[in-house]
Amino acid sequence: MFAQILKGLRTTLEWGLKKPVTIEYPDIKRPVFERFRGRHELKRHPNGLERCIGCSLCAAACPADAIYVEPGENTDEERYSPGERYAKRYEINMLRCIFCGFCEEACPVDAIVLEHNYEISSYSREAMIYTKEMLLVPPPPGVPDTPQRTPAPPPQDMEAPVSNPQRVERTPPGGYITSYVPVHVVGEEVHPWLLNPVDEEEHTPRPAEAPSGEERA
Amino acid sequence: MYYPRLRGHAHVITDAPEVANAWRGTLEFILTSHPLDCPVCDKGGECPLQDLTFKYGPDLSRFYVPYKMHFQKPVPLGELIWLDRERCIYCSRCIRFCEEIANDPVLEFADRGRAQEIVTFSDPPFDSYFSGNTTDICPVGALTTEDFRFKARVWELRNVPSICPHCPVGCNIVIGERAGDIKRIMPRANEWVNEIWICDKGRFGHHFVGADDRLTAPLIRGEDGQFRAATWPEALDYVANRLAAIISTHGPRAVGGIAGARAANEDLYVFVKFFRDVLGSPNVDHRVAWPTGTGIEQAVAHVGLASGSNLASLGPGSLILLVGSDLEEEQPVSYLRVRRARRNGATVVVAQARPVKEEAEAAHLLRYRVGGEAHVMAAILKVVLEAHKNALDKRFNKLKGAQQVREAVADLSLDELARISGVSAEHIRAVAEVVVNARDVVIMVGREALVGAEENAPALVDAAVALLAATGKAGQVNSGLVALWPHNNSQGACDMGVLPDMLPGYRPADEAGATVDDMLSGAADLKALYIMAADPARDRPSSLNALKNVELLIVQDLFMTETARLAHVVFPAAAFAERAGSYTSLERRVQRTEQALRPPGEAMPDWWIVAQLAERFDAAWPPYATAVDIMNEVAKQVKVYKGMSYDKLEGEPVSWSTVAGYHHVYTGTSTLNTWFGRTWAVQAEARRPKYALRWSGLRPPRHEEGVRLVARRRLYDHGTMIARSHLLDRRRARPEVLISSQEAARLGLEEQGGAVRVQANGVTLVTAARVEPRLPADVAVVACDVDGTAWNALTEGGVRAPFGTLEKAEEAVE
C-alpha cells in the first residue's frame, strides 16, 4: 500500500527533487533575445538631435494604426532634428500595437527601434498612449536636450547607407542569450529610459530570499 | 488646350518598350541630382517623379556624378509658396502656367546648368492669384504651399468632395481632412467649371472654418443687454414666441428676412418656405451685395447660359461680351476660362469704365462713361436690329414684346447713345458686327455695370436679353447671359425664390414684399428681422438705424459679426464643410458638397434651425432628417430643379479627368472626381419658349458735381470669412483710391499720387490716392470692404456708385 502511494506520487516527488522551472517574476526576469521586439524607443544622434524626422512612414506601415505623428518644421533657433522636419507629436497606442516591427523597418532614419522592455501595463487606457516624451531616449551625457539652437548640419548625399551605431553597441545586461537560463536582474540599474515611474523601495531586492543568477546557474 | 492637338485619326502608344526605355533614361538623368528626401517632402505619396521612378526607374545609375547640387533648403517665393531648388527638375510647368494660363508672368529661370533655379521678379514676390496651382502641377516637391507645409502626409488625409464657398464660379474642391481639421484644399478636376485650377482665395481661405471665434451656442440678449448662452430649445422657443407676438400685433408683413447668398440651396429653400408659408410674409431677399430692381434674376432664368455649355469649348467664331466685370478680382477662375476661350480663338469684347485685367484678352475695348452702360448695350442692340436685318433670327419676331423693343430702339439715336456712353458709333458698329457674325454669344454682366447704370440697369438687362434673342443665340448651347454674382450661391438664392417678388422657380408672387433696400433703410417699417448668413451692418453701414430699431433681430451666422452684435438672439450655424448641401454656380450648375467636419459646439446647419422654428409654429412640414430630404422636396416643388437629386448631381459624361483617373500627373490631386453637378435648363431652351422681351426705357444718366466713385471689390478683402486666413494678410486690399492723371493734376498731386480727402454719401475719408493713368478723368475707383465699415459706407458695400468730391489732404497717410 505504501509502495502504491509512493508509486502514485512518483512523478510529484521526482519534480520535487528537481530544480524548479518557475521563474519568480518580477523578482527574476528572463533576458530576451537580441532581436526581441519590446517597447519602442525614439533614438537620438550623438549630438543630441532627434533622429525622427516626422515623416509618418511608421504610421503608414503600421497594420494596427497605432501610431500618430504630427510633423513640425525646424528652425535654426529651435532645432529638434537635423533636417527641415521633425515630429511635433509622436504617439503610439500600446493597446493597439502588435509589436510587429514594421515601423522599425519603414523608418528611413533608424529613429524608432523596438527595444527590450516588455513591461507595458497600466491601470488606464489613457496611460497606454505613449507620447513622444515617453518614447524619446534622453540625450547622451553632457549633450543638451532638444530643441537646440544650432544650424542645420550640411546636407549628406545618401549614397552610403548610414548605420546606427547605437544599435550595434548595445548589449543586453548579462550578454546575449545562448540558452534559457533565468538571470536575476532585479537590483541592477534601472534603465534610464524606463520612464514608467518606478517605486524604488518596492524594487529593492530582498537579500535573504532572492538568490543571485549565478547561484541558480 | 495645351494637350497635343492630333489631326485626323491617330493612335498613340504609351506603353511600348521604347517608351519605357526613354522613361528609364530620362529618370536616370533626373535622379543624378535629385535630393531623394521623399520622407520629408510634402509631395511624397502623390509625386509623379516618385511614381515614375517606381514604375520605370533604374536602381543604379551609370552616371558618375560625385556630388549632388545643394542649395539652401526652402526659399520663399512670396509668403504663400516655398521653393526647394534641390528638388526642381526644371520642367518649367510653373513658368508656363503663370505665363500662358494665368497671364501673371512673374516666374522665370535664372542661371544655367546645375545652378539653374526658378526666380520670381514681381513685387510683392509671386504676385498672382493663382500661385497655389503651381504646387499642384509641380511634378516634384519643389513648390509647396505655406499652408500645407509639413501639416500631414497626403495619404493620411480624408478627401471630401466639396464646393468652394468664396465666389459664384463654384470651383470643385476637395477638402483634405485629418483629425478634425482642414489640412488643405485642392481642386477637383471638373472640365465644365474649373478644369484643374482654383484660385488662392479658395485654397488658402479655409481657415474661417476652424477659427477659434466661431459661435458655439445660441445666445439670447438678457435684460442687462448682455448675451447669455442658451440651449437650443430655449432660444428657439424664445424666438418663436416673440415672432408670434409681433405677427399677432403688427401682421406678418412686419417681419422681414435677409438670407445671405452663401447659404446652401437647402437652407434658402427652407428659409423662403418658412417666411412665405409659415409666417405669411413676402419680405425675403438676399441681395445685400447686389443692386435690386434690375430684373437680371428673371433674365438669367429666361436666356441664361444654356445647359450643356462649356466655356472651354468656345473657339473661333465665339464671342464673350463682358460688361462691367472684374473677373480676376471677383470670379478669378472665370478669368482663366475666358482667357482659355480667347486662346482657343474666341473673340472677347470688354466693356468697362475702368481698367481691368481681362482687357488684355479683348479684341474690342469699350471704355464707356459710368452711367452709360445701358446706352452701350442699347446702341449695340440698335445696330444689330437695324443694320443687320437679314441676320436676325426668325423666331425673334414671334416673341412677346419684340415689337415693343423694336419700336423703342428705333426711337433712339445712335449718335446720342454714343455721346452719352462715350463710346464712338464706329466702335459700336464694329462690335455689333462681331455679335451678328458670332457662332456663340456669351454675355457676362458684372455688378459694376448694373450699379453704374442705376435706374437704367433694367434697360441694360433688357437690351442684353433682346440681343441674345434677336441673334438667335438664346437657348443655344454655349450662348446666353451670365450674371457675375457676388456670392457663391446667389444664383441658387434666386432659384429658391429668396426674392420679394418671386416664388421658388421664378414664379411671380401675388404681392411683392419689401426688397433688401427697403428693409435696411427702414422704409419697410419692420418689427422683426431675421438675418441668415449675412452681415448688413458691416456691408451696408447705412442699415445700422434700421437694425437697431427693430424689436427683434435674429442673426444666424458663423461669427459674432457686426450685425450679430446688434441682435437679440444669435444662432450658431455650421460652415459649408460641416454639413452637406448643394450650391448653384453662376452658370446655373447645381453641385453638392459632403460633410467633412463636425460643427463646433452646438452649431447646427441653417436648414435645421429654420425647420425647428417652423415646427414651433405648428407647420405641417415633413420631418427633414438630412439635406437630402430637402433636396428631394426642392426637386418636386421648384420647377427648374425638376428631377434633380443628390444621386443625379454626381455623374455627367466622361471628361478628361475621368480618363486620367487617379492620375495626379495630370490633375494635381490623387482624388478622382465623379461629382460634376447638373445645369438646369433656361426658358429659352424650351421648344416653345414662353418668355417675353421687355423694354424698361432709357433715361439720360444722372449728373452731379464731382467724380463718379466706383467700388472695386478685391479678392483678398477683410470679409468675415477671408479675414481669418492670416496667410493672406500681407496681400489684403488696403484703403486707397485710384484717380486719373487729369484728376491728380487738377488736385495738384504728385505724379504717383498723394493724400486726398474723399467725400460722398455723407462720409468723409482721408486716404492715399494712387494715379492710374488708364482711368478716365471722371471716375475714381475706391476700395470696398477694407478696414472698418467707413469704406463700405462710401459706396454701400459696392451697390451704389455715388458722385463724390476729391480734394487734396494735408494729413499724411501711409
mmCIF file of N, CA and C in Angstrom, chain A residues 110-188:
data_model
loop_
_atom_site.group_PDB
_atom_site.id
_atom_site.type_symbol
_atom_site.label_atom_id
_atom_site.label_comp_id
_atom_site.label_asym_id
_atom_site.label_seq_id
_atom_site.Cartn_x
_atom_site.Cartn_y
_atom_site.Cartn_z
ATOM 1 N N ASP A 110 16.240 55.231 -39.102
ATOM 2 C CA ASP A 110 16.504 54.377 -37.939
ATOM 3 C C ASP A 110 16.185 55.082 -36.633
ATOM 4 N N ALA A 111 15.098 55.793 -36.612
ATOM 5 C CA ALA A 111 14.770 56.546 -35.405
ATOM 6 C C ALA A 111 14.001 55.694 -34.421
ATOM 7 N N ILE A 112 13.123 54.854 -34.911
ATOM 8 C CA ILE A 112 12.298 54.068 -33.991
ATOM 9 C C ILE A 112 12.849 52.654 -33.923
ATOM 10 N N VAL A 113 13.032 52.171 -32.708
ATOM 11 C CA VAL A 113 13.591 50.837 -32.500
ATOM 12 C C VAL A 113 12.746 50.153 -31.442
ATOM 13 N N LEU A 114 12.366 48.916 -31.693
ATOM 14 C CA LEU A 114 11.630 48.172 -30.686
ATOM 15 C C LEU A 114 12.652 47.544 -29.757
ATOM 16 N N GLU A 115 12.683 48.040 -28.537
ATOM 17 C CA GLU A 115 13.712 47.597 -27.603
ATOM 18 C C GLU A 115 13.207 46.463 -26.726
ATOM 19 N N HIS A 116 13.868 46.248 -25.625
ATOM 20 C CA HIS A 116 13.659 45.015 -24.880
ATOM 21 C C HIS A 116 12.697 45.127 -23.714
ATOM 22 N N ASN A 117 12.157 46.292 -23.494
ATOM 23 C CA ASN A 117 11.222 46.440 -22.390
ATOM 24 C C ASN A 117 9.867 45.870 -22.794
ATOM 25 N N TYR A 118 9.414 44.916 -22.017
ATOM 26 C CA TYR A 118 8.091 44.352 -22.311
ATOM 27 C C TYR A 118 7.113 44.627 -21.180
ATOM 28 N N GLU A 119 7.517 45.424 -20.225
ATOM 29 C CA GLU A 119 6.645 45.663 -19.070
ATOM 30 C C GLU A 119 5.764 46.872 -19.343
ATOM 31 N N ILE A 120 4.778 46.646 -20.181
ATOM 32 C CA ILE A 120 3.919 47.743 -20.617
ATOM 33 C C ILE A 120 2.515 47.454 -20.122
ATOM 34 N N SER A 121 2.224 47.879 -18.944
ATOM 35 C CA SER A 121 0.851 47.696 -18.477
ATOM 36 C C SER A 121 0.471 48.912 -17.664
ATOM 37 N N SER A 122 -0.809 49.075 -17.526
ATOM 38 C CA SER A 122 -1.257 50.294 -16.879
ATOM 39 C C SER A 122 -2.651 50.053 -16.339
ATOM 40 N N TYR A 123 -3.113 50.972 -15.505
ATOM 41 C CA TYR A 123 -4.461 50.864 -14.956
ATOM 42 C C TYR A 123 -5.474 51.627 -15.799
ATOM 43 N N SER A 124 -5.011 52.394 -16.788
ATOM 44 C CA SER A 124 -5.980 53.162 -17.588
ATOM 45 C C SER A 124 -5.605 53.085 -19.065
ATOM 46 N N ARG A 125 -6.612 53.274 -19.897
ATOM 47 C CA ARG A 125 -6.356 53.250 -21.337
ATOM 48 C C ARG A 125 -5.541 54.464 -21.756
ATOM 49 N N GLU A 126 -5.827 55.600 -21.104
ATOM 50 C CA GLU A 126 -5.143 56.822 -21.487
ATOM 51 C C GLU A 126 -3.630 56.661 -21.308
ATOM 52 N N ALA A 127 -3.267 56.002 -20.213
ATOM 53 C CA ALA A 127 -1.839 55.868 -19.922
ATOM 54 C C ALA A 127 -1.149 54.962 -20.926
ATOM 55 N N MET A 128 -1.924 54.256 -21.715
ATOM 56 C CA MET A 128 -1.316 53.363 -22.696
ATOM 57 C C MET A 128 -0.964 54.088 -23.986
ATOM 58 N N ILE A 129 -1.330 55.339 -24.080
ATOM 59 C CA ILE A 129 -0.890 56.128 -25.227
ATOM 60 C C ILE A 129 0.440 56.761 -24.855
ATOM 61 N N TYR A 130 1.497 56.259 -25.460
ATOM 62 C CA TYR A 130 2.835 56.717 -25.120
ATOM 63 C C TYR A 130 3.161 57.928 -25.965
ATOM 64 N N THR A 131 3.499 59.005 -25.311
ATOM 65 C CA THR A 131 3.789 60.241 -26.035
ATOM 66 C C THR A 131 5.254 60.277 -26.427
ATOM 67 N N LYS A 132 5.580 61.306 -27.181
ATOM 68 C CA LYS A 132 6.954 61.444 -27.651
ATOM 69 C C LYS A 132 7.921 61.570 -26.468
ATOM 70 N N GLU A 133 7.497 62.277 -25.423
ATOM 71 C CA GLU A 133 8.381 62.456 -24.273
ATOM 72 C C GLU A 133 8.719 61.115 -23.635
ATOM 73 N N MET A 134 7.749 60.192 -23.630
ATOM 74 C CA MET A 134 7.981 58.894 -23.014
ATOM 75 C C MET A 134 8.840 58.009 -23.912
ATOM 76 N N LEU A 135 8.710 58.182 -25.214
ATOM 77 C CA LEU A 135 9.389 57.270 -26.133
ATOM 78 C C LEU A 135 10.818 57.711 -26.433
ATOM 79 N N LEU A 136 11.070 59.006 -26.329
ATOM 80 C CA LEU A 136 12.357 59.535 -26.740
ATOM 81 C C LEU A 136 13.405 59.229 -25.681
ATOM 82 N N VAL A 137 14.564 58.722 -26.112
ATOM 83 C CA VAL A 137 15.632 58.441 -25.137
ATOM 84 C C VAL A 137 16.258 59.765 -24.716
ATOM 85 N N PRO A 138 16.820 59.813 -23.505
ATOM 86 C CA PRO A 138 17.454 61.074 -23.108
ATOM 87 C C PRO A 138 18.722 61.303 -23.918
ATOM 88 N N PRO A 139 19.161 62.552 -24.034
ATOM 89 C CA PRO A 139 20.379 62.811 -24.795
ATOM 90 C C PRO A 139 21.590 62.188 -24.123
ATOM 91 N N PRO A 140 22.632 61.919 -24.874
ATOM 92 C CA PRO A 140 23.843 61.361 -24.261
ATOM 93 C C PRO A 140 24.362 62.291 -23.170
ATOM 94 N N PRO A 141 25.112 61.762 -22.209
ATOM 95 C CA PRO A 141 25.569 62.594 -21.107
ATOM 96 C C PRO A 141 26.357 63.807 -21.606
ATOM 97 N N GLY A 142 26.036 64.947 -21.037
ATOM 98 C CA GLY A 142 26.773 66.160 -21.373
ATOM 99 C C GLY A 142 26.311 66.839 -22.647
ATOM 100 N N VAL A 143 25.264 66.309 -23.259
ATOM 101 C CA VAL A 143 24.774 66.896 -24.521
ATOM 102 C C VAL A 143 23.429 67.538 -24.226
ATOM 103 N N PRO A 144 23.198 68.753 -24.748
ATOM 104 C CA PRO A 144 21.923 69.418 -24.435
ATOM 105 C C PRO A 144 20.742 68.724 -25.097
ATOM 106 N N ASP A 145 19.608 68.878 -24.438
ATOM 107 C CA ASP A 145 18.363 68.295 -24.949
ATOM 108 C C ASP A 145 17.833 69.170 -26.096
ATOM 109 N N THR A 146 16.874 68.631 -26.849
ATOM 110 C CA THR A 146 16.211 69.410 -27.893
ATOM 111 C C THR A 146 15.102 70.232 -27.267
ATOM 112 N N PRO A 147 14.696 71.362 -27.810
ATOM 113 C CA PRO A 147 15.227 71.984 -29.020
ATOM 114 C C PRO A 147 16.595 72.622 -28.780
ATOM 115 N N GLN A 148 17.462 72.437 -29.748
ATOM 116 C CA GLN A 148 18.780 73.035 -29.665
ATOM 117 C C GLN A 148 18.823 74.259 -30.555
ATOM 118 N N ARG A 149 19.731 75.134 -30.221
ATOM 119 C CA ARG A 149 19.901 76.334 -31.034
ATOM 120 C C ARG A 149 21.134 76.089 -31.890
ATOM 121 N N THR A 150 20.910 75.531 -33.046
ATOM 122 C CA THR A 150 22.045 75.138 -33.884
ATOM 123 C C THR A 150 21.634 75.149 -35.342
ATOM 124 N N PRO A 151 22.522 75.537 -36.229
ATOM 125 C CA PRO A 151 22.169 75.488 -37.648
ATOM 126 C C PRO A 151 22.078 74.058 -38.141
ATOM 127 N N ALA A 152 21.448 73.898 -39.277
ATOM 128 C CA ALA A 152 21.287 72.565 -39.850
ATOM 129 C C ALA A 152 22.650 72.029 -40.253
ATOM 130 N N PRO A 153 22.907 70.754 -39.980
ATOM 131 C CA PRO A 153 24.164 70.179 -40.458
ATOM 132 C C PRO A 153 24.184 70.171 -41.978
ATOM 133 N N PRO A 154 25.372 70.180 -42.564
ATOM 134 C CA PRO A 154 25.416 70.206 -44.036
ATOM 135 C C PRO A 154 24.733 68.981 -44.605
ATOM 136 N N PRO A 155 24.088 69.138 -45.761
ATOM 137 C CA PRO A 155 23.354 68.004 -46.331
ATOM 138 C C PRO A 155 24.289 66.863 -46.690
ATOM 139 N N GLN A 156 23.776 65.665 -46.528
ATOM 140 C CA GLN A 156 24.572 64.480 -46.843
ATOM 141 C C GLN A 156 23.983 63.844 -48.078
ATOM 142 N N ASP A 157 24.808 63.453 -48.998
ATOM 143 C CA ASP A 157 24.297 62.645 -50.094
ATOM 144 C C ASP A 157 24.074 61.242 -49.573
ATOM 145 N N MET A 158 22.932 60.719 -49.898
ATOM 146 C CA MET A 158 22.576 59.420 -49.314
ATOM 147 C C MET A 158 23.119 58.291 -50.163
ATOM 148 N N GLU A 159 24.402 58.329 -50.432
ATOM 149 C CA GLU A 159 24.926 57.259 -51.260
ATOM 150 C C GLU A 159 25.321 56.048 -50.421
ATOM 151 N N ALA A 160 26.006 56.287 -49.323
ATOM 152 C CA ALA A 160 26.361 55.175 -48.435
ATOM 153 C C ALA A 160 25.287 55.052 -47.366
ATOM 154 N N PRO A 161 24.769 53.854 -47.152
ATOM 155 C CA PRO A 161 23.755 53.706 -46.122
ATOM 156 C C PRO A 161 24.341 54.036 -44.744
ATOM 157 N N VAL A 162 23.561 54.750 -43.984
ATOM 158 C CA VAL A 162 24.033 55.152 -42.660
ATOM 159 C C VAL A 162 23.629 54.079 -41.667
ATOM 160 N N SER A 163 24.590 53.555 -40.948
ATOM 161 C CA SER A 163 24.239 52.537 -39.957
ATOM 162 C C SER A 163 23.977 53.227 -38.630
ATOM 163 N N ASN A 164 23.365 52.500 -37.777
ATOM 164 C CA ASN A 164 23.004 53.055 -36.485
ATOM 165 C C ASN A 164 23.998 52.564 -35.448
ATOM 166 N N PRO A 165 24.946 53.383 -35.053
ATOM 167 C CA PRO A 165 25.968 52.925 -34.107
ATOM 168 C C PRO A 165 25.376 52.553 -32.759
ATOM 169 N N GLN A 166 24.370 53.281 -32.326
ATOM 170 C CA GLN A 166 23.776 52.977 -31.018
ATOM 171 C C GLN A 166 23.268 51.553 -30.970
ATOM 172 N N ARG A 167 22.684 51.161 -32.073
ATOM 173 C CA ARG A 167 22.058 49.857 -32.125
ATOM 174 C C ARG A 167 23.099 48.748 -32.009
ATOM 175 N N VAL A 168 24.242 48.931 -32.608
ATOM 176 C CA VAL A 168 25.248 47.877 -32.634
ATOM 177 C C VAL A 168 25.935 47.726 -31.281
ATOM 178 N N GLU A 169 26.188 48.863 -30.658
ATOM 179 C CA GLU A 169 26.943 48.815 -29.410
ATOM 180 C C GLU A 169 26.160 48.187 -28.278
ATOM 181 N N ARG A 170 24.884 48.219 -28.374
ATOM 182 C CA ARG A 170 24.088 47.865 -27.213
ATOM 183 C C ARG A 170 24.096 46.355 -26.989
ATOM 184 N N THR A 171 24.472 45.949 -25.798
ATOM 185 C CA THR A 171 24.342 44.535 -25.441
ATOM 186 C C THR A 171 23.452 44.452 -24.218
ATOM 187 N N PRO A 172 22.606 43.468 -24.165
ATOM 188 C CA PRO A 172 21.709 43.385 -23.012
ATOM 189 C C PRO A 172 22.502 43.031 -21.757
ATOM 190 N N PRO A 173 21.988 43.394 -20.607
ATOM 191 C CA PRO A 173 22.686 43.033 -19.362
ATOM 192 C C PRO A 173 22.840 41.532 -19.277
ATOM 193 N N GLY A 174 24.008 41.080 -18.971
ATOM 194 C CA GLY A 174 24.244 39.651 -18.883
ATOM 195 C C GLY A 174 24.622 39.042 -20.214
ATOM 196 N N GLY A 175 24.821 39.839 -21.206
ATOM 197 C CA GLY A 175 25.215 39.320 -22.509
ATOM 198 C C GLY A 175 24.050 38.750 -23.281
ATOM 199 N N TYR A 176 24.316 38.351 -24.500
ATOM 200 C CA TYR A 176 23.264 37.766 -25.324
ATOM 201 C C TYR A 176 22.931 36.367 -24.832
ATOM 202 N N ILE A 177 21.705 35.995 -25.061
ATOM 203 C CA ILE A 177 21.248 34.715 -24.521
ATOM 204 C C ILE A 177 21.758 33.587 -25.409
ATOM 205 N N THR A 178 22.239 32.588 -24.773
ATOM 206 C CA THR A 178 22.606 31.394 -25.524
ATOM 207 C C THR A 178 21.704 30.241 -25.147
ATOM 208 N N SER A 179 21.154 30.273 -23.944
ATOM 209 C CA SER A 179 20.207 29.226 -23.567
ATOM 210 C C SER A 179 19.204 29.823 -22.614
ATOM 211 N N TYR A 180 18.155 29.077 -22.331
ATOM 212 C CA TYR A 180 17.112 29.596 -21.445
ATOM 213 C C TYR A 180 17.550 29.457 -20.005
ATOM 214 N N VAL A 181 18.387 30.329 -19.567
ATOM 215 C CA VAL A 181 18.770 30.304 -18.167
ATOM 216 C C VAL A 181 18.283 31.591 -17.543
ATOM 217 N N PRO A 182 17.444 31.476 -16.537
ATOM 218 C CA PRO A 182 16.973 32.704 -15.925
ATOM 219 C C PRO A 182 18.109 33.457 -15.246
ATOM 220 N N VAL A 183 18.113 34.713 -15.452
ATOM 221 C CA VAL A 183 19.158 35.536 -14.845
ATOM 222 C C VAL A 183 18.476 36.551 -13.963
ATOM 223 N N HIS A 184 18.993 36.717 -12.786
ATOM 224 C CA HIS A 184 18.378 37.665 -11.877
ATOM 225 C C HIS A 184 18.867 39.062 -12.211
ATOM 226 N N VAL A 185 17.945 39.927 -12.529
ATOM 227 C CA VAL A 185 18.375 41.275 -12.891
ATOM 228 C C VAL A 185 17.848 42.315 -11.928
ATOM 229 N N VAL A 186 16.978 41.921 -11.034
ATOM 230 C CA VAL A 186 16.419 42.933 -10.131
ATOM 231 C C VAL A 186 17.547 43.503 -9.279
ATOM 232 N N GLY A 187 17.507 44.772 -9.082
ATOM 233 C CA GLY A 187 18.542 45.393 -8.275
ATOM 234 C C GLY A 187 19.614 45.998 -9.141
ATOM 235 N N GLU A 188 19.704 45.559 -10.367
ATOM 236 C CA GLU A 188 20.623 46.243 -11.263
ATOM 237 C C GLU A 188 20.047 47.596 -11.619
#
